[in-house]
Each structure stands twice: as structure tokens, then as C-alpha cells.
Amino acid sequence: MRLFYRSIALVLCIALSTSTSLYATSGRTPLRVENGVVASASLTASEVGVEILKQGGNAVDAAIATAFALAVTWPSAGNIGGGGFMVYHGEDGHATSFDFREKAPLAATETMYLGLDGKVVNNSNHIGMLAIGVPGTVAGLYKAHEELGSLPWADLVAPAVALARDGIPISYALYSGFQQNQSAWEQHPSSAEVFLKADGSAYELGDLWVQPDLAKTLQLIQEQGRDGFYKGENAKLLADFMRANGGVITEEDLEQYEAVEREPVRGTYRGYEIISMAPPSSGGVTMIEMLNILEGYDLAAVGHNSAQYLHLLTEAMRRAYADRAEHLGDPDFNESMPLDELLDKEYAARVRATIDPDRASVSDETQFGNAYESDETTHFSVADKDGNMVSLTYTLEFGYGSRIVAEGGGYLLNNELGDFNAVPGVTDRSGQIGTPANLVAPQKRPLSSMSPTIVAQDGKPLMAVGSPGGRTIINTTLQLILNVIDHGMNIGEAVEAGRIHHQWLPDITTFEEGFFSPDTVNIYQGMGHEMRERGRQGSAMGVYHDRENGLFLGGADSRVGDSGAAGY
Ligand code: GLY
């Protein structure tokens, strides 16, 4: 099955180029290549990116092509109906980032999800038309291309058009994802048209999956750029679909949507430079705060995933996630976020001083909290032959987002507005956060945890990393960086290693099942921590520049079925 899947991709590759690609599906042994690498949740999409590199495209070109390809081959999170963030670091030292987070529509209000009793009605911030944010992906990719792209835009969208038009085989990951959402497809006729066969039956393993409406929308984007999505035929189609189904996104919302080029947030860790995403993602700030706290310990000596190590990580996580909940939101609506302090090493030292090296602290339940964030989303990383790197995370929020396809457009719409604090003023142990920084407002972006990150050394990119996983994203990316810098792992080992997650409240640490020995768990619990096991935490994708040997390494996490690193 996997071979069949790959053979389609290879036919596409051969049509585009005559030189040979190398690939590694996933695992602890990274792909090692000389000229550039892409690691993503879909090997087919990684190979599309590599073909662009071979055509002379740079890392941004390859990232754009990979992102559009993922919208076809990895529909649970790859998207044009969602949003995300791209971090770029050039070999010349130039670093920047692009924010294409979804926005609340103009008609949004702070209490739009609440009933007369002040409670969220029917989970409407997560499910249904009101949870859909104005999509940002196409605008973000287009802006990145305007600023940093080198090949023609149309060439970068072309492979995705072909994949949607000609079809891809249903892999096991697609098959099982479609199966799990069968009732959603049945509920929405526009979704059934895409995710079920014409006779209403489910797609089987190995079936050819053709997406003609998506191919048509991608072709509009290919020909008209940003406007192909935000104006004209697609804008009318989407606004009409909204009106007919109780949604509130209008043509005006689409017309007004702008992606933003932002200064990334920066920190250092043991002499390495950390370049990551600024608000409206909480990822960069929270991760750099944790790295600053952890820099005060000799983590290599403490030992990877020893009980003592996990204790120190937990205490750093607890404190940084509390700060995240209190302070962070969309910068356009929160002018006084204390970013300088949160990123400051002196502040981290004061926070570190509150950590007992032998005993767990207790999260203060009167402060802040946790709200549900889906584990879905997808991340990919790219390095080109010149050493430029892109780290890109984007999402529909839940797996397959709202599970609602824009009728006639062939693309899934997000349910990202669930990342807002839905109930103003109510923060409790059950999972609500009601802090003002992240309340709903028209044209506001919900706070994100996406953490696309580039680690540099002496001003040159060393590795690009990130992961899906809702609020766990920040901790997954943190542990990946520690795995390389403190524990000397290669990028394959680093993405595969077991991970933990703590997010202040609830005051519980989750351990990935199958990675931690009972005696480690016993010692950890003996320090006063509550823990429980969970399934996979994220799906990290990383690329690394081994300058000593003149090689690029790609690590694709085996936690997702179709993942793979490709290069040449
Ligand atoms: N929806 C996941 C995130 O933005 O972090």
C-alpha cells in the first residue's frame, strides 16, 4: 500500500525533474542528504517540496509548495481553510516570521457563544459554523512568497493542483481518519461529497481519492494568487455557504483579511540562538521562558528522561504556562503584554529560585487555567541547499477542523475560534480560562500554541523544528531542542524520543505511554507529582544542518502514519 502511495508521488516527481530524490519514511535514523530536505506529515508533500528545491527554489518556495500539497494529501490538518505561522531564517542571518492565524469575523462578539445562563451553548465555540475563523493560510503563503520567494507562484501551487485533480491513493492514515469522522461526513452534505464515495460508502484502503472541487479552488489560487481565495468566485462561494448555513463570515471579512510579517521572538540557550513565533502564538515566548529557566541546570548530567530531569521540566512548564495564561493574546488587542520580562533571563532566574529541586510545587487553582485545545495541527520543516530554513506550523484546529467543507470549494473549514476564551471572567479548574487577553473580538486572532522554531548558531540556521499537538506543542518543541542540545541526539532520535506535558492546570503531568520505566515513574510520583499516561504527544518534524560533514538531516516523526523526510 505504502509503495503504491509512494509510486504515485514518484511519478509526479519524475515528471517534474530527472535527478533522484532520497527519502526516509520516519524513525530514529534521519535522512542525510547534501542539497536540501523537507520533513512533513506526508511523504508525498515532502517530495513535492524537494522537487521545488531541485528546480532551484529556495526554502520558502519549497515550504509554500509543501503546504499546498499537504492541503491535498493530509486533510486532517494541511489546509487552505485554516491558518498558521511560518518562521524563516536565512543563511545570511536574516530572520522573520509570517502570521496567518485565522481571525474572528466582523460580526463576532465577546459573548457570542453564551446562553442566558452565561454558559457556552452546545459547545458552539468548538463545533458548528460559529467556530469558523476567517482563513489565513493562502494570504500567509502569498505574503511569504512576495517577500522571500524566488520561483513563480504558479509553479509552487501546480503540484497540489495535480494531486487534487489526478487523485492520491487512500493510505491507512487517511482511511482511518476518514472512518473516525464518518458521522460528521454524513451530517454535512458538502463534506460527504469529498470524504465519501458518490454512493455514500466509505473510501477503502488503496482507492484513488480525487478532489475536483479542491483542484478548481487551487487553480484559482494558482492563477490569481491571494485574490483567488479572498475575492471573486471563491469569496462569493464561501460567503454564500456561510449565509445559507448560519455562519457569519462575509465577503467583506475575506477581503479585509491580511497576513502579517512579524518580528520573531528571540532568546538564547547555552549559546545557541532561538528564533520562534511571537504572539498571537504563545509558543515562542513560553518556550524561551522555559529554556531560560532550564539553562540554570546541568541537564546533560541529570540525564535524559530521568525522574529528576522530568521534575525540573515539569516545574519550568508549570510556571511558564501560568504566565502564558495570564498575559498572552493577539498583540493587536493587547498592547501591554510583558514580553520583555517573560523573555528575560533575570526574570527566569527569579522563577527558577522558586523551584524546589526535590519536591513538586502545587499549581494555584485560583489563577488561570486550561481550556481544551485539539491535538491536531501539522508541522513541517525545510532546509535548502544554501542553508536557508523554514519552520511552518498550520492547522484547522481539530482533526479535519470543523469537518465542514465549503460547498463547491472542496476545502475544509477550521474551527479555530475555540482557541479564544469563551466565557469572560470565568477561570476555573474544570478547564476554563476567562482572562481578558484572549477574549473574542471582531478581527481578533485567537491565542495559539503553535511553535515553529529555528535554532541558529553564530547567526546561521542549525535546525528547524516544531510539532502539532494543541497546548502540548510548546513542550514537544522544547524537549526536541533539549534532546539535541543537552543530550546530543541526532534529529531523528530527537523527534522520536518520549515526551511529557504539564500546562499549569490541571496539575497533572502526562507521560507518553511506552517510553518511561516504572521506577522512573515511581521516583517522579514520590516527589509529589500526579501523572497519567497518554497516547502520542504531537508529531515533530525537524531538519538539521550538519556543517561539519556538509549534510542536511531530516527527522520525520513516526507517530503519524504518512510522515516522511525527503531530500536530494
Ligand atoms: N489550534 C492549535 C493552536 O493554535 O495551537
XYZ file of C-alpha atoms and ligand atoms in Angstrom:
573
model
C 0.000 0.000 0.000
C 2.665 2.417 1.044
C 4.654 1.536 -2.053
C 1.657 2.251 -4.262
C 1.212 5.579 -2.498
C 4.855 6.425 -2.991
C 4.846 5.354 -6.616
C 2.227 7.988 -7.454
C 4.381 10.595 -5.792
C 7.419 9.404 -7.667
C 5.604 9.597 -10.998
C 4.857 13.200 -10.154
C 8.466 13.781 -9.171
C 9.837 12.242 -12.338
C 7.502 14.417 -14.377
C 8.998 17.433 -12.706
C 12.643 16.529 -12.547
C 15.142 13.951 -13.633
C 17.503 13.847 -10.644
C 16.927 11.370 -7.862
C 15.303 12.101 -4.522
C 16.134 10.258 -1.369
C 13.592 9.715 1.340
C 13.180 8.244 4.784
C 9.697 7.421 5.908
C 10.328 8.146 9.584
C 12.235 6.850 12.563
C 15.348 7.321 14.640
C 17.752 7.214 11.715
C 17.463 10.574 9.998
C 17.643 11.114 6.276
C 21.080 12.508 5.358
C 21.398 14.416 2.062
C 23.666 17.010 0.511
C 21.305 19.500 -1.107
C 18.169 20.150 0.896
C 15.488 18.372 2.852
C 11.797 18.573 3.764
C 10.233 16.674 6.693
C 6.438 16.600 6.923
C 3.438 14.507 7.941
C 3.046 13.360 4.325
C 5.958 11.912 2.406
C 4.221 12.865 -0.840
C 4.090 16.501 0.262
C 7.744 16.359 1.383
C 8.670 15.100 -2.068
C 6.741 17.947 -3.702
C 8.844 20.354 -1.645
C 12.051 18.618 -2.695
C 11.102 18.866 -6.368
C 10.770 22.614 -5.933
C 14.213 22.692 -4.312
C 15.604 20.768 -7.272
C 14.088 23.289 -9.662
C 16.188 25.931 -7.919
C 13.548 27.065 -5.453
C 14.599 28.232 -2.026
C 13.310 27.026 1.345
C 10.340 29.416 1.228
C 9.337 28.231 -2.256
C 9.556 24.619 -1.098
C 7.564 25.400 2.041
C 4.769 27.018 0.011
C 4.579 24.032 -2.344
C 4.655 21.596 0.589
C 1.893 23.497 2.389
C -0.391 23.419 -0.646
C 0.390 19.737 -1.215
C -0.448 18.922 2.419
C -3.843 20.585 1.880
C -4.480 17.734 -0.571
C -2.624 14.792 0.949
C -3.019 15.457 4.701
C -6.524 16.901 5.049
C -6.771 16.426 8.814
C -4.548 19.475 9.262
C -2.953 20.511 5.955
C -5.206 23.251 4.704
C -6.241 26.304 2.780
C -9.237 26.838 5.091
C -7.234 27.318 8.281
C -4.235 29.296 9.446
C -0.794 29.174 10.979
C 2.699 30.579 11.249
C 5.943 30.442 9.298
C 9.372 31.223 10.757
C 12.235 31.832 8.312
C 15.977 32.076 8.938
C 18.344 32.684 6.044
C 21.960 31.600 5.863
C 22.689 35.342 5.618
C 21.320 35.856 9.134
C 18.012 37.423 8.106
C 15.174 36.029 10.197
C 11.491 36.848 10.012
C 8.081 35.294 10.503
C 4.636 35.341 8.956
C 1.434 35.296 10.970
C -1.511 33.911 9.067
C -3.622 32.995 12.056
C -7.379 32.953 11.446
C -9.363 35.962 12.642
C -12.765 36.315 14.254
C -15.261 37.697 11.736
C -16.531 41.288 11.903
C -19.809 40.044 13.372
C -18.099 38.335 16.359
C -18.837 39.474 19.912
C -17.264 38.719 23.285
C -20.304 36.726 24.388
C -21.237 35.132 21.068
C -21.060 31.583 22.406
C -23.004 32.164 25.638
C -26.610 31.436 26.524
C -28.701 33.385 29.029
C -27.204 31.286 31.830
C -23.736 32.572 30.910
C -22.581 29.134 29.745
C -21.358 28.115 26.292
C -24.317 26.849 24.243
C -23.824 23.358 22.784
C -20.027 23.610 22.568
C -20.625 26.199 19.833
C -17.142 27.690 20.206
C -15.725 24.353 19.002
C -18.465 22.849 16.856
C -20.534 24.298 14.031
C -20.469 27.367 11.840
C -19.779 29.946 14.565
C -16.469 28.271 15.436
C -15.054 29.001 11.981
C -12.472 31.762 11.741
C -11.593 33.761 8.627
C -8.940 31.557 6.992
C -5.386 32.866 6.752
C -3.281 30.209 5.035
C -3.444 31.406 1.431
C -2.750 35.026 2.424
C 0.193 33.925 4.573
C 1.809 31.782 1.936
C 1.288 34.510 -0.638
C 2.861 37.150 1.587
C 5.856 34.926 2.315
C 6.248 34.420 -1.427
C 6.082 38.164 -2.094
C 8.787 38.790 0.497
C 11.110 35.814 0.072
C 10.020 33.555 -2.792
C 12.126 33.058 -5.907
C 10.196 30.760 -8.275
C 6.905 31.832 -9.895
C 3.910 31.445 -7.575
C 2.014 29.362 -10.132
C 4.805 26.758 -10.173
C 4.507 26.319 -6.420
C 0.751 25.669 -6.461
C 0.884 23.448 -9.561
C 1.856 20.163 -7.806
C -1.092 20.495 -5.396
C -3.475 21.153 -8.281
C -2.216 17.979 -9.955
C -2.510 15.884 -6.787
C -6.107 17.026 -6.207
C -7.113 16.687 -9.869
C -5.435 13.342 -10.582
C -6.022 11.838 -7.172
C -3.976 10.135 -4.495
C -4.347 6.623 -3.123
C -6.038 6.289 0.241
C -3.274 5.428 2.734
C -4.041 3.727 6.035
C -3.748 7.066 7.868
C -6.322 8.651 5.534
C -8.539 5.589 5.642
C -8.672 5.512 9.435
C -9.052 9.297 9.716
C -11.998 9.259 7.338
C -13.554 6.333 9.208
C -13.310 8.113 12.550
C -15.225 11.081 11.148
C -17.883 9.134 9.243
C -20.767 10.656 11.198
C -19.515 14.198 10.501
C -19.387 13.483 6.768
C -22.908 12.108 6.912
C -24.103 15.207 8.755
C -22.765 17.708 6.201
C -23.629 17.003 2.532
C -20.770 19.205 1.297
C -18.350 17.117 3.364
C -19.890 13.829 2.260
C -19.220 14.875 -1.311
C -15.487 14.987 -0.573
C -14.961 12.311 2.064
C -17.451 9.649 0.941
C -17.818 7.975 -2.416
C -20.624 9.022 -4.754
C -22.811 6.186 -3.457
C -22.273 7.321 0.140
C -19.943 4.469 1.077
C -16.578 4.953 2.736
C -13.291 5.043 0.853
C -11.273 1.846 1.164
C -7.546 1.431 1.566
C -5.836 1.960 -1.796
C -8.823 3.636 -3.505
C -7.905 6.595 -5.683
C -9.175 9.777 -3.998
C -9.835 12.576 -6.468
C -10.792 16.080 -5.240
C -12.085 18.034 -8.263
C -13.559 20.983 -6.329
C -10.323 21.425 -4.375
C -8.374 21.244 -7.651
C -10.577 24.037 -9.028
C -10.050 26.239 -5.946
C -6.311 25.611 -6.009
C -6.284 26.533 -9.669
C -7.957 29.873 -8.841
C -5.217 30.446 -6.260
C -2.569 29.358 -8.760
C -3.823 31.854 -11.358
C -4.870 34.783 -9.153
C -2.672 34.419 -6.074
C -4.176 35.662 -2.812
C -7.188 37.108 -4.597
C -8.105 33.689 -5.962
C -9.192 32.792 -2.427
C -10.233 36.113 -0.863
C -12.056 37.730 -3.782
C -14.312 36.798 -6.681
C -15.612 33.290 -7.242
C -14.269 31.641 -4.087
C -15.160 34.548 -1.781
C -18.731 34.529 -3.098
C -18.966 30.749 -2.787
C -17.747 30.796 0.809
C -19.894 33.762 1.890
C -22.991 32.211 0.269
C -22.278 28.923 2.035
C -21.954 30.781 5.355
C -25.216 32.692 4.868
C -27.104 29.551 3.929
C -25.874 27.595 6.939
C -25.892 30.018 9.868
C -22.289 31.188 9.578
C -21.263 34.839 9.809
C -18.140 35.173 7.647
C -18.837 37.584 4.779
C -17.099 38.652 1.592
C -16.005 41.760 3.499
C -14.272 39.562 6.117
C -12.398 37.774 3.372
C -11.497 40.937 1.509
C -10.120 42.521 4.695
C -8.025 39.565 5.837
C -4.301 40.348 5.838
C -1.403 38.134 6.853
C 1.261 39.933 8.887
C 5.037 39.761 8.695
C 6.210 39.904 12.294
C 9.486 40.177 14.118
C 10.034 36.711 15.620
C 10.733 36.361 19.325
C 14.327 35.609 20.183
C 16.211 34.038 23.040
C 19.408 32.139 23.631
C 20.036 28.738 25.168
C 23.566 27.646 26.090
C 24.930 29.927 23.386
C 22.508 28.856 20.659
C 20.067 31.401 19.254
C 16.358 30.557 19.472
C 14.093 32.220 16.901
C 10.405 31.450 17.289
C 6.868 32.695 16.806
C 5.679 35.804 18.584
C 2.086 36.426 19.731
C -0.622 35.732 18.680
C 1.192 32.478 19.223
C 2.176 31.841 22.795
C 4.683 29.263 21.553
C 7.883 31.263 21.240
C 7.548 33.279 24.443
C 6.553 30.302 26.595
C 9.295 28.080 25.196
C 12.024 30.691 25.615
C 10.896 31.298 29.205
C 11.216 27.549 29.866
C 14.630 27.375 28.194
C 15.814 30.335 30.288
C 14.654 28.596 33.460
C 16.232 25.266 32.482
C 19.543 26.846 31.450
C 20.341 27.103 35.154
C 20.598 23.302 35.492
C 23.130 20.844 34.123
C 20.521 18.808 32.275
C 23.059 16.616 30.497
C 24.367 15.437 33.868
C 20.852 14.997 35.256
C 20.232 12.546 32.405
C 17.637 12.378 29.641
C 14.186 11.437 30.945
C 15.443 10.577 34.433
C 12.930 11.313 37.201
C 14.971 14.335 38.301
C 15.044 15.659 34.738
C 11.297 15.227 34.324
C 10.758 17.012 37.636
C 12.788 20.042 36.530
C 10.999 20.149 33.178
C 7.624 19.927 34.885
C 8.386 22.808 37.225
C 9.568 25.006 34.347
C 6.446 24.087 32.356
C 4.116 24.800 35.289
C 5.478 28.313 35.725
C 5.759 29.309 32.072
C 2.265 28.052 31.235
C 0.828 30.093 34.110
C 2.441 33.189 32.606
C 1.098 32.189 29.198
C -2.471 32.005 30.505
C -2.247 35.316 32.299
C -0.551 37.512 29.760
C -0.691 36.364 26.157
C -3.110 37.104 23.321
C -3.351 38.880 19.964
C -0.822 41.764 20.033
C -3.189 43.973 18.017
C -5.562 43.875 21.002
C -3.051 43.612 23.862
C -0.555 46.423 23.785
C 0.815 45.864 27.264
C 1.880 42.215 27.190
C 5.093 41.990 29.292
C 7.077 40.198 26.597
C 10.420 41.702 27.553
C 10.063 40.448 31.095
C 8.858 36.984 30.091
C 11.850 36.619 27.765
C 14.342 37.986 30.273
C 16.990 35.715 31.832
C 16.886 37.636 35.138
C 13.155 37.021 35.350
C 13.769 33.335 34.610
C 16.363 33.223 37.387
C 13.790 34.574 39.847
C 11.277 31.983 38.659
C 13.911 29.229 38.922
C 14.586 30.219 42.522
C 11.014 29.185 43.389
C 11.646 25.587 42.222
C 12.373 23.003 44.914
C 14.818 20.546 43.293
C 13.256 17.626 45.141
C 9.546 18.410 45.535
C 6.689 19.232 43.201
C 5.064 22.643 43.580
C 1.297 22.941 43.545
C -0.409 24.893 40.763
C -2.534 27.606 42.348
C -6.029 26.817 41.205
C -7.230 30.328 41.884
C -5.154 31.526 38.968
C -5.537 30.885 35.296
C -6.245 27.504 33.881
C -6.525 25.348 30.829
C -9.026 25.208 28.035
C -9.292 22.395 25.564
C -7.035 22.671 22.550
C -7.104 19.938 19.993
C -4.114 17.674 19.480
C -4.292 18.098 15.746
C -2.419 20.592 13.525
C 0.609 19.785 11.400
C 4.202 20.942 11.250
C 6.912 20.713 8.615
C 10.487 21.883 8.326
C 12.586 22.723 5.261
C 16.262 23.386 4.543
C 17.536 24.366 1.099
C 20.987 23.803 -0.382
C 22.154 27.271 0.707
C 21.269 26.547 4.318
C 18.131 28.714 4.496
C 15.462 27.191 6.703
C 11.694 27.383 7.160
C 9.717 26.089 10.101
C 5.964 26.106 9.442
C 3.037 25.009 11.601
C -0.550 25.389 10.418
C -3.880 23.974 11.430
C -7.610 23.558 11.121
C -7.727 23.196 14.965
C -9.480 19.800 15.441
C -8.515 16.941 13.121
C -10.335 17.903 9.889
C -11.250 21.198 11.627
C -14.981 21.902 11.697
C -15.370 18.811 9.464
C -17.394 21.166 7.261
C -16.342 21.504 3.619
C -17.152 24.791 1.858
C -19.721 23.637 -0.672
C -18.271 23.664 -4.159
C -14.845 24.752 -2.868
C -13.688 21.291 -1.842
C -11.726 22.513 1.215
C -12.334 22.006 4.915
C -13.036 24.978 7.138
C -11.331 25.415 10.503
C -12.917 25.586 13.966
C -10.136 27.796 15.296
C -12.287 30.228 17.279
C -12.422 27.588 20.013
C -8.930 28.809 20.922
C -10.465 32.023 22.329
C -11.505 32.281 25.977
C -15.241 31.785 25.507
C -16.533 32.819 28.944
C -15.285 36.252 30.039
C -14.070 36.367 33.616
C -14.502 32.666 34.379
C -11.285 30.795 35.111
C -11.683 27.518 36.926
C -10.190 24.120 37.488
C -12.609 22.484 35.087
C -10.760 23.917 32.164
C -11.994 27.448 31.513
C -9.761 30.443 31.086
C -11.555 33.773 31.156
C -8.595 36.150 31.191
C -9.069 39.280 29.060
C -6.051 38.923 26.753
C -7.736 36.190 24.726
C -11.446 37.078 24.742
C -13.332 37.134 21.424
C -13.476 40.402 19.450
C -14.104 41.230 15.787
C -10.979 40.686 13.671
C -9.020 39.381 16.655
C -6.795 36.302 16.375
C -7.203 33.570 18.994
C -4.128 32.744 21.053
C -2.204 29.810 19.614
C 0.369 27.367 20.932
C 1.983 26.719 17.579
C 5.750 26.947 17.976
C 7.593 26.837 14.667
C 11.176 27.427 15.769
C 14.618 27.774 14.258
C 17.755 27.265 16.332
C 20.790 29.096 14.984
C 24.474 29.167 15.818
C 26.668 32.186 15.067
C 23.836 33.730 13.053
C 23.344 30.707 10.802
C 20.408 28.303 10.966
C 21.218 24.997 12.639
C 17.842 23.300 12.898
C 14.165 23.957 12.207
C 11.694 22.202 14.468
C 8.070 22.111 15.566
C 5.082 19.865 16.127
C 1.307 19.677 16.212
C -0.462 18.941 19.487
C -2.528 21.886 20.773
C -1.081 23.132 24.006
C 1.440 20.271 24.104
C 3.161 21.779 21.036
C 5.308 24.114 23.114
C 6.532 21.319 25.387
C 7.157 18.949 22.491
C 9.264 21.549 20.704
C 11.096 22.361 23.946
C 12.018 18.712 24.537
C 13.133 18.300 20.944
C 15.564 21.199 21.333
C 16.842 19.852 24.682
C 17.281 16.411 23.111
C 19.693 17.845 20.546
C 21.500 20.500 22.585
C 21.729 18.851 26.009
C 21.576 15.164 25.143
C 23.461 15.066 21.849
C 20.740 13.263 19.907
C 20.553 13.454 16.162
C 17.355 14.960 14.730
C 15.806 11.510 14.121
C 16.411 10.379 17.688
C 15.236 13.754 18.983
C 11.830 13.630 17.270
C 11.243 10.005 18.274
C 12.108 10.254 21.995
C 9.313 10.037 24.601
C 7.830 13.292 25.896
C 5.904 14.687 28.837
C 3.484 17.585 29.171
C 2.397 19.844 32.024
C 0.417 23.040 31.459
C -0.111 24.542 34.944
C -3.703 23.445 35.241
C -4.875 20.762 35.564
C -1.973 19.958 37.869
C -1.228 16.654 36.175
C 1.720 15.604 34.020
C 1.024 13.387 31.050
C 3.673 10.827 30.034
C 3.656 9.209 26.628
C 2.850 5.554 27.047
C 5.668 3.081 26.488
C 8.614 5.425 26.967
C 9.137 5.655 30.735
C 10.151 2.867 33.104
C 8.040 2.086 36.203
C 10.893 3.043 38.529
C 11.268 6.444 36.839
C 7.539 6.983 37.262
C 7.682 5.879 40.916
C 10.504 8.276 41.785
C 8.727 11.093 39.931
C 5.459 10.459 41.743
C 7.371 10.241 45.017
C 8.380 13.878 44.515
C 4.687 14.789 44.768
C 3.681 14.834 41.103
C 0.438 13.452 39.792
C 0.833 11.803 36.399
C -1.139 9.809 33.903
C -0.220 8.068 30.705
C -1.445 9.214 27.337
C -1.113 8.202 23.702
C 1.179 10.042 21.323
C 2.205 13.607 22.116
C 2.492 15.537 18.872
C 4.303 14.605 15.724
C 7.538 16.520 15.479
C 9.303 17.273 12.208
C 12.845 18.601 12.163
C 15.694 19.381 9.807
C 19.306 19.901 10.878
C 22.368 21.305 9.120
C 25.445 19.193 9.863
C 28.020 21.739 8.717
C 30.979 19.591 9.677
C 30.033 16.939 7.136
C 28.250 19.204 4.667
C 24.948 17.366 5.097
C 21.336 18.171 5.827
C 19.436 15.808 8.116
C 15.685 15.282 8.170
C 13.779 13.699 11.043
C 10.127 12.773 10.480
C 8.189 11.549 13.479
C 6.816 8.013 13.146
C 3.902 8.958 15.406
C 1.881 9.826 12.264
C 1.234 7.324 9.532
C 2.193 9.065 6.304
C 5.145 11.107 7.562
C 8.458 11.220 5.824
C 11.567 13.247 5.161
C 12.655 13.679 1.552
C 15.758 15.294 0.134
C 18.359 15.139 -2.605
N -5.148 25.198 17.368
C -3.894 24.870 17.868
C -3.049 26.052 18.151
O -3.264 27.096 17.566
O -2.153 25.983 18.942
